[in-house]
Coordinates of C-alpha atoms in Angstrom, one line a residue:
X3 CA 43.1 136.0 1.8
X4 CA 41.4 134.2 0.0
X5 CA 39.3 135.3 -3.3
X6 CA 35.7 136.6 -1.9
X7 CA 34.0 134.4 -4.1
X8 CA 35.9 130.9 -3.8
X9 CA 34.7 131.6 0.1
X10 CA 31.8 132.2 -1.3
X11 CA 32.0 128.1 -3.1
X12 CA 33.5 127.1 0.1
X13 CA 30.3 128.1 1.8
X14 CA 27.7 126.6 -0.3
X15 CA 29.9 123.6 -0.5
X16 CA 29.3 123.6 3.3
X17 CA 25.5 123.9 3.2
X18 CA 24.9 120.5 1.3
X19 CA 27.2 118.7 3.7
X20 CA 23.4 117.8 5.5
X21 CA 22.0 116.8 2.8
X22 CA 24.3 115.0 1.8
X23 CA 24.2 112.6 5.3
X24 CA 20.1 112.8 5.1
X25 CA 20.7 110.9 1.1
X26 CA 23.1 108.8 2.7
X27 CA 21.3 108.1 5.9
X28 CA 17.4 107.1 3.5
X29 CA 20.1 105.2 0.9
X30 CA 21.1 103.7 3.6
X31 CA 18.0 102.5 4.8
X32 CA 17.0 101.7 1.5
X33 CA 19.4 99.0 1.5
X34 CA 18.9 97.1 5.1
X35 CA 14.6 97.5 4.8
X36 CA 14.8 95.7 0.4
X37 CA 17.6 93.4 0.8
X38 CA 18.8 92.6 4.8
X39 CA 15.2 92.7 6.5
X40 CA 12.9 91.5 3.9
X41 CA 15.0 88.9 1.1
X42 CA 17.7 87.4 3.9
X43 CA 15.6 87.9 6.7
X44 CA 11.6 87.8 6.4
X45 CA 11.3 84.0 4.8
X46 CA 7.4 83.9 4.1
X47 CA 6.7 86.0 0.8
X48 CA 3.0 87.2 1.2
X49 CA 5.2 89.0 3.7
X50 CA 7.6 90.4 1.8
X51 CA 5.7 91.6 -0.9
X52 CA 3.4 93.4 1.2
X53 CA 6.0 94.8 3.3
X54 CA 7.8 95.6 0.0
X55 CA 4.3 97.8 -1.8
X56 CA 3.8 99.6 1.5
X57 CA 7.8 100.8 2.4
X58 CA 7.7 101.9 -1.6
X59 CA 4.1 103.8 -1.3
X60 CA 5.9 105.5 1.7
X61 CA 9.3 105.8 0.6
X62 CA 9.0 107.3 -3.2
X63 CA 6.4 110.3 -1.5
X64 CA 9.3 111.4 1.0
X65 CA 11.9 111.6 -1.9
X66 CA 8.9 113.1 -3.8
X67 CA 8.3 115.6 -1.3
X68 CA 11.9 115.8 0.1
X69 CA 13.2 116.7 -3.2
X70 CA 10.5 119.4 -4.2
X71 CA 11.4 120.9 -1.1
X72 CA 14.8 120.9 -2.5
X73 CA 14.7 121.9 -5.6
X74 CA 11.9 124.7 -5.2
X75 CA 13.3 128.1 -6.2
X76 CA 12.4 130.8 -2.9
X77 CA 10.1 133.1 -4.9
X78 CA 11.4 136.4 -3.7
X79 CA 9.5 140.3 -5.0
X80 CA 9.5 141.2 -8.0
X81 CA 10.7 144.7 -9.5
X82 CA 7.9 146.2 -8.5
X83 CA 9.0 146.6 -5.0
X84 CA 12.6 148.5 -6.3
X85 CA 12.9 152.0 -5.9
X86 CA 12.8 154.1 -9.4
X87 CA 16.4 155.2 -9.8
X88 CA 15.6 159.1 -9.5
X89 CA 13.8 158.0 -5.7
X90 CA 16.7 155.4 -5.2
X91 CA 19.3 157.9 -5.8
X92 CA 17.2 160.1 -3.1
X93 CA 17.0 157.8 -0.8
X94 CA 20.9 157.2 -0.4
X95 CA 21.6 160.7 -0.7
X96 CA 18.8 161.8 1.8
X97 CA 21.0 160.9 5.7
X98 CA 17.8 162.3 7.1
X99 CA 15.8 159.1 7.6
X100 CA 12.1 160.8 8.5
X101 CA 13.4 161.9 4.7
X102 CA 13.8 158.8 3.8
X103 CA 10.4 157.2 5.1
X104 CA 9.1 160.0 3.2
X105 CA 10.5 158.3 0.5
X106 CA 9.8 154.9 1.1
X107 CA 5.9 156.2 1.5
X108 CA 5.9 158.2 -1.6
X109 CA 6.6 155.0 -3.5
X110 CA 4.7 152.7 -1.5
X111 CA 1.6 154.3 -1.7
X112 CA 0.6 151.9 -5.6
X113 CA 2.5 148.6 -4.1
X114 CA -0.1 146.5 -1.3
X115 CA 1.7 146.9 1.9
X116 CA -0.1 147.1 4.8
X117 CA 2.2 145.7 7.3
X118 CA 5.2 148.3 9.2
X119 CA 8.3 147.8 10.8
X120 CA 7.7 147.6 14.9
X121 CA 11.5 148.8 15.7
X122 CA 11.4 151.9 18.4
X123 CA 9.5 153.5 20.5
X124 CA 8.5 156.8 18.6
X125 CA 5.2 157.3 16.4
X126 CA 8.0 157.2 13.2
X127 CA 9.7 154.7 13.7
X128 CA 6.4 152.6 14.6
X129 CA 5.1 152.6 11.5
X130 CA 8.4 152.8 8.5
X131 CA 8.3 151.5 5.4
X132 CA 10.2 147.4 5.8
X133 CA 12.9 148.1 3.6
X134 CA 15.6 145.9 2.7
X135 CA 19.0 147.9 2.5
X136 CA 20.6 144.0 1.3
X137 CA 17.6 144.0 -1.8
X138 CA 17.4 147.9 -2.2
X139 CA 13.6 147.2 -2.2
X140 CA 10.4 147.6 0.3
X141 CA 9.4 144.7 1.5
X142 CA 6.3 143.1 0.3
X143 CA 4.0 142.1 3.6
X144 CA 5.3 139.6 5.6
X145 CA 8.8 139.3 3.3
X146 CA 12.5 138.7 5.3
X147 CA 15.6 138.7 3.5
X148 CA 17.6 135.6 4.4
X149 CA 21.6 136.1 5.2
X150 CA 22.4 133.0 4.2
X151 CA 20.0 132.4 1.0
X152 CA 21.2 136.4 0.5
X153 CA 17.3 137.5 -1.0
X154 CA 14.6 138.2 0.2
X155 CA 12.4 135.4 0.5
X156 CA 8.0 136.2 -0.2
X157 CA 6.8 134.8 3.4
X158 CA 10.0 133.6 4.2
X159 CA 9.3 131.4 7.3
X160 CA 13.0 130.4 7.8
X161 CA 16.1 128.3 6.0
X162 CA 16.7 124.6 7.5
X163 CA 19.9 123.6 6.4
X164 CA 18.4 119.8 5.6
X165 CA 17.5 121.0 3.1
X166 CA 20.0 124.0 1.7
X167 CA 17.5 126.5 1.0
X168 CA 15.2 128.3 2.5
X169 CA 11.5 127.7 3.0
X170 CA 8.9 130.0 2.6
X171 CA 5.7 130.7 0.0
X172 CA 6.9 128.5 -2.6
X173 CA 7.6 125.1 -1.0
X174 CA 6.2 126.2 2.3
X175 CA 3.7 123.2 1.2
X176 CA 6.4 121.1 0.3
X177 CA 8.2 120.8 4.0
X178 CA 4.8 120.3 5.5
X179 CA 5.0 117.3 3.2
X180 CA 7.8 116.1 3.8
X181 CA 7.5 116.4 7.3
X182 CA 4.3 114.4 7.3
X183 CA 6.3 111.5 4.5
X184 CA 9.2 111.3 6.7
X185 CA 7.4 110.6 10.4
X186 CA 5.2 108.0 8.1
X187 CA 8.7 106.9 6.6
X188 CA 9.6 106.5 9.8
X189 CA 7.8 104.6 11.6
X190 CA 6.6 102.6 9.2
X191 CA 9.8 101.2 9.0
X192 CA 10.5 100.7 12.9
X193 CA 7.0 99.3 13.2
X194 CA 7.5 96.3 11.1
X195 CA 11.3 95.9 12.0
X196 CA 10.1 95.4 15.7
X197 CA 8.8 91.8 15.3
X198 CA 12.5 90.9 14.3
X199 CA 14.8 93.4 16.1
X200 CA 13.5 91.6 19.2
X201 CA 14.5 88.0 17.3
X202 CA 17.7 88.9 17.2
X203 CA 18.4 90.9 19.7
X204 CA 17.5 87.9 21.9
X205 CA 18.5 85.3 19.8
X206 CA 16.1 83.7 18.1
X207 CA 17.3 84.1 14.4
X208 CA 20.5 83.2 13.5
X209 CA 23.7 85.8 14.1
X210 CA 24.3 86.6 10.7
X211 CA 25.3 90.2 8.6
X212 CA 20.9 91.5 8.6
X213 CA 21.7 91.2 11.9
X214 CA 23.3 95.3 12.2
X215 CA 20.9 96.6 9.5
X216 CA 18.2 95.4 11.1
X217 CA 18.7 96.3 14.9
X218 CA 20.5 99.4 13.6
X219 CA 17.7 99.9 11.1
X220 CA 15.1 100.4 14.3
X221 CA 16.9 102.8 16.6
X222 CA 17.8 104.7 13.3
X223 CA 14.1 105.4 12.6
X224 CA 12.8 105.4 16.7
X225 CA 15.2 107.9 16.7
X226 CA 14.4 110.0 13.8
X227 CA 10.6 109.7 14.5
X228 CA 10.6 111.5 17.3
X229 CA 12.7 114.1 16.6
X230 CA 10.5 114.7 13.3
X231 CA 7.6 114.5 15.5
X232 CA 8.3 117.3 17.8
X233 CA 8.8 118.8 14.4
X234 CA 5.7 118.3 13.1
X235 CA 3.6 119.1 15.4
X236 CA 5.1 123.1 15.9
X237 CA 4.6 123.7 11.8
X238 CA 1.5 122.1 12.1
X239 CA 0.3 124.4 14.9
X240 CA 1.4 127.4 12.2
X241 CA -1.0 126.3 10.1
X242 CA -3.4 126.3 12.1
X243 CA -2.7 129.8 13.0
X244 CA -1.6 131.1 9.8
X245 CA 2.4 131.8 11.4
X246 CA 5.7 131.7 10.2
X247 CA 8.6 130.8 12.2
X248 CA 9.8 134.4 12.6
X249 CA 6.1 135.5 12.6
X250 CA 6.0 132.8 16.1
X251 CA 8.6 135.1 17.3
X252 CA 8.3 138.0 16.5
X253 CA 4.6 139.1 15.9
X254 CA 3.5 141.3 12.8
X255 CA 2.7 144.7 12.8
X256 CA 0.2 146.7 10.9
X257 CA -0.3 150.1 11.3
X258 CA -3.1 149.6 14.5
X259 CA 0.1 148.2 16.4
X260 CA 1.2 144.7 16.8
X261 CA -0.8 141.8 15.8
X262 CA 0.2 138.3 16.2
X263 CA -3.3 137.0 15.4
X264 CA -3.1 139.3 11.7
X265 CA -3.6 137.1 9.3
X266 CA -5.8 134.5 11.1
X267 CA -9.0 133.3 9.1
X268 CA -10.3 130.0 11.4
X269 CA -8.2 126.9 11.3
X270 CA -9.8 125.7 7.9
X271 CA -9.1 129.1 5.8
X272 CA -5.4 128.9 7.6
X273 CA -4.8 125.0 5.5
X274 CA -6.0 126.2 2.7
X275 CA -4.0 128.7 2.3
X276 CA -1.3 126.5 2.5
X277 CA -2.7 123.4 0.9
X278 CA -5.1 125.0 -2.1
X279 CA -9.3 124.9 -1.8
X280 CA -9.1 121.4 -3.8
X281 CA -8.4 118.5 -1.5
X282 CA -7.3 116.2 -4.1
X283 CA -3.8 117.9 -4.1
X284 CA -3.2 118.1 -0.6
X285 CA -1.2 115.2 0.0
X286 CA 0.8 115.8 -3.1
X287 CA 3.8 117.6 -3.2
X288 CA 2.1 119.9 -6.3
X289 CA 2.4 123.3 -6.2
X290 CA -1.3 124.9 -4.7
X291 CA -1.3 127.1 -2.3
X292 CA -3.1 130.1 -2.5
X293 CA -2.4 133.7 -3.2
X294 CA 0.1 135.2 -4.9
X295 CA 3.0 135.9 -2.7
X296 CA 2.3 139.8 -1.4
X297 CA -0.9 140.0 -0.4
X298 CA -2.5 138.3 2.1
X299 CA -6.2 138.1 3.2
X300 CA -6.0 139.4 7.6
X301 CA -8.4 139.5 10.6
X302 CA -8.3 143.2 9.4
X303 CA -8.8 144.8 6.0
X304 CA -7.4 148.5 6.5
X305 CA -8.5 151.1 3.2
X306 CA -4.9 152.7 3.9
X307 CA -4.7 155.7 2.6
X308 CA -1.2 156.5 2.3
X309 CA -1.4 152.9 0.6
X310 CA -3.7 154.4 -2.3
X311 CA -5.9 152.3 -4.5
X312 CA -4.3 148.7 -5.2
X313 CA -7.2 146.7 -5.6
X314 CA -6.1 146.1 -9.2
X315 CA -2.6 145.7 -9.6
X316 CA -1.2 142.8 -11.1
X317 CA 2.1 141.5 -9.9
X318 CA 2.9 138.1 -10.9
X319 CA 5.1 135.8 -8.8
X320 CA 6.1 132.6 -10.9
X321 CA 6.0 129.4 -8.8
X322 CA 7.8 125.4 -9.9
X323 CA 7.2 127.5 -13.6
X324 CA 4.0 128.7 -13.8
X325 CA 3.0 132.6 -13.4
X326 CA 0.2 133.1 -10.9
X327 CA -2.5 134.6 -13.0
X328 CA -4.5 136.2 -10.0
X329 CA -4.2 139.8 -8.8
X330 CA -3.5 140.6 -5.9
X331 CA -6.5 141.0 -4.1
X332 CA -8.2 137.6 -5.5
X333 CA -6.6 135.3 -2.9
X334 CA -8.2 138.1 -0.7
X335 CA -12.2 138.3 -1.4
X336 CA -11.3 134.6 -2.4
X337 CA -11.2 133.4 1.5
X338 CA -12.7 136.5 3.2
X339 CA -15.5 136.8 0.7
X340 CA -17.9 134.6 2.7
X341 CA -16.9 136.5 6.3
X342 CA -17.0 139.8 4.5
X343 CA -20.8 139.3 2.8
X344 CA -21.9 138.2 6.4
X345 CA -20.5 140.6 8.7
X346 CA -22.3 143.9 5.2
X347 CA -26.2 142.4 6.1
X348 CA -24.8 143.1 10.0
X349 CA -24.2 146.2 9.9
X350 CA -27.7 147.1 7.7
X351 CA -28.7 149.0 10.6
X352 CA -28.6 153.1 9.9
X353 CA -26.6 152.9 13.8
X354 CA -23.7 150.3 12.5
X355 CA -23.6 152.5 9.4
X356 CA -23.1 155.7 11.6
X357 CA -20.8 154.5 13.8
X358 CA -18.6 152.6 10.8
X359 CA -17.6 155.8 8.7
X360 CA -14.8 157.5 10.6
X361 CA -12.8 154.3 10.1
X362 CA -12.8 151.8 7.3
X363 CA -12.1 148.8 9.1
X364 CA -14.0 144.8 8.1
X365 CA -13.6 142.4 11.1
X366 CA -14.1 139.0 10.0
X367 CA -14.0 136.7 13.4
X368 CA -14.8 133.1 12.6
X369 CA -13.8 131.1 15.4

């Protein structure tokens, strides 16, 4: 049997086949459009210039966003989420599940953890701390373990074979822009090629070596546009709902139970979380997402007695070579300030204050 490291190297090599395939198609489409269509087929100079200028804009943005998605390393939990050495030894020696949960809950008191596991029907396991046995750490909210990358990824959406990378907190914006510009690239190519496709098909242009490239270019562009359109529509829906692909299939579990809309803040704020609060960066593959990847604003803001005070904790997240200096609660407060303020104004009456004292929950409603 081959050594395990040789098998891993082979798997890593094979994982690049889809990326190589996509890049080969893109390189051929560039040649077919620029050389065979614009240079050899189109005779009008003005039409050539306009076609080439617009084409290169879409081509550049498509390549930029695609490779940003590929090279952006998935961000994993920091060392603060790893069990201390003493607790780790106790956890590994302990065989009782309840005792293991007590160890995890004790460590999680100082961490910004608000979601739980959803396995089982007993009170213990319906509110158990999410722990990764492979990475040996407590999972932050919306963090999941990727079996392909063999690591935990912050706000993991899915592992995409076409970019050979995990799509998560560090590159989700790039992935959505990749879908946008690939769609624009395909639809522009198909639209401008269509008239020459018809001319070649009806034999109104002489049979040259460009005929095959033009005909095939239209079919490929149309086919990829249809396939990418469905994927883009789905992720646009996810962005609007502030969900990941994993959360769309399995609702996150809070202390009050599963809630598929637990992270939904309204369409505008959901989009802002992914693309940032500066609109000038929305359509550029430049990191501008809000938050730190560890804490996220929710519709239910609970002061969990098991968590302790984590408002001033400063766990930092590095994305695109830059360390995010925001404290854990800043992204949450930044998006919820206006709503919380309006809720406080509504709750000034003595009756409302009396009702809210036993349960410290603030509801944030946005149509």
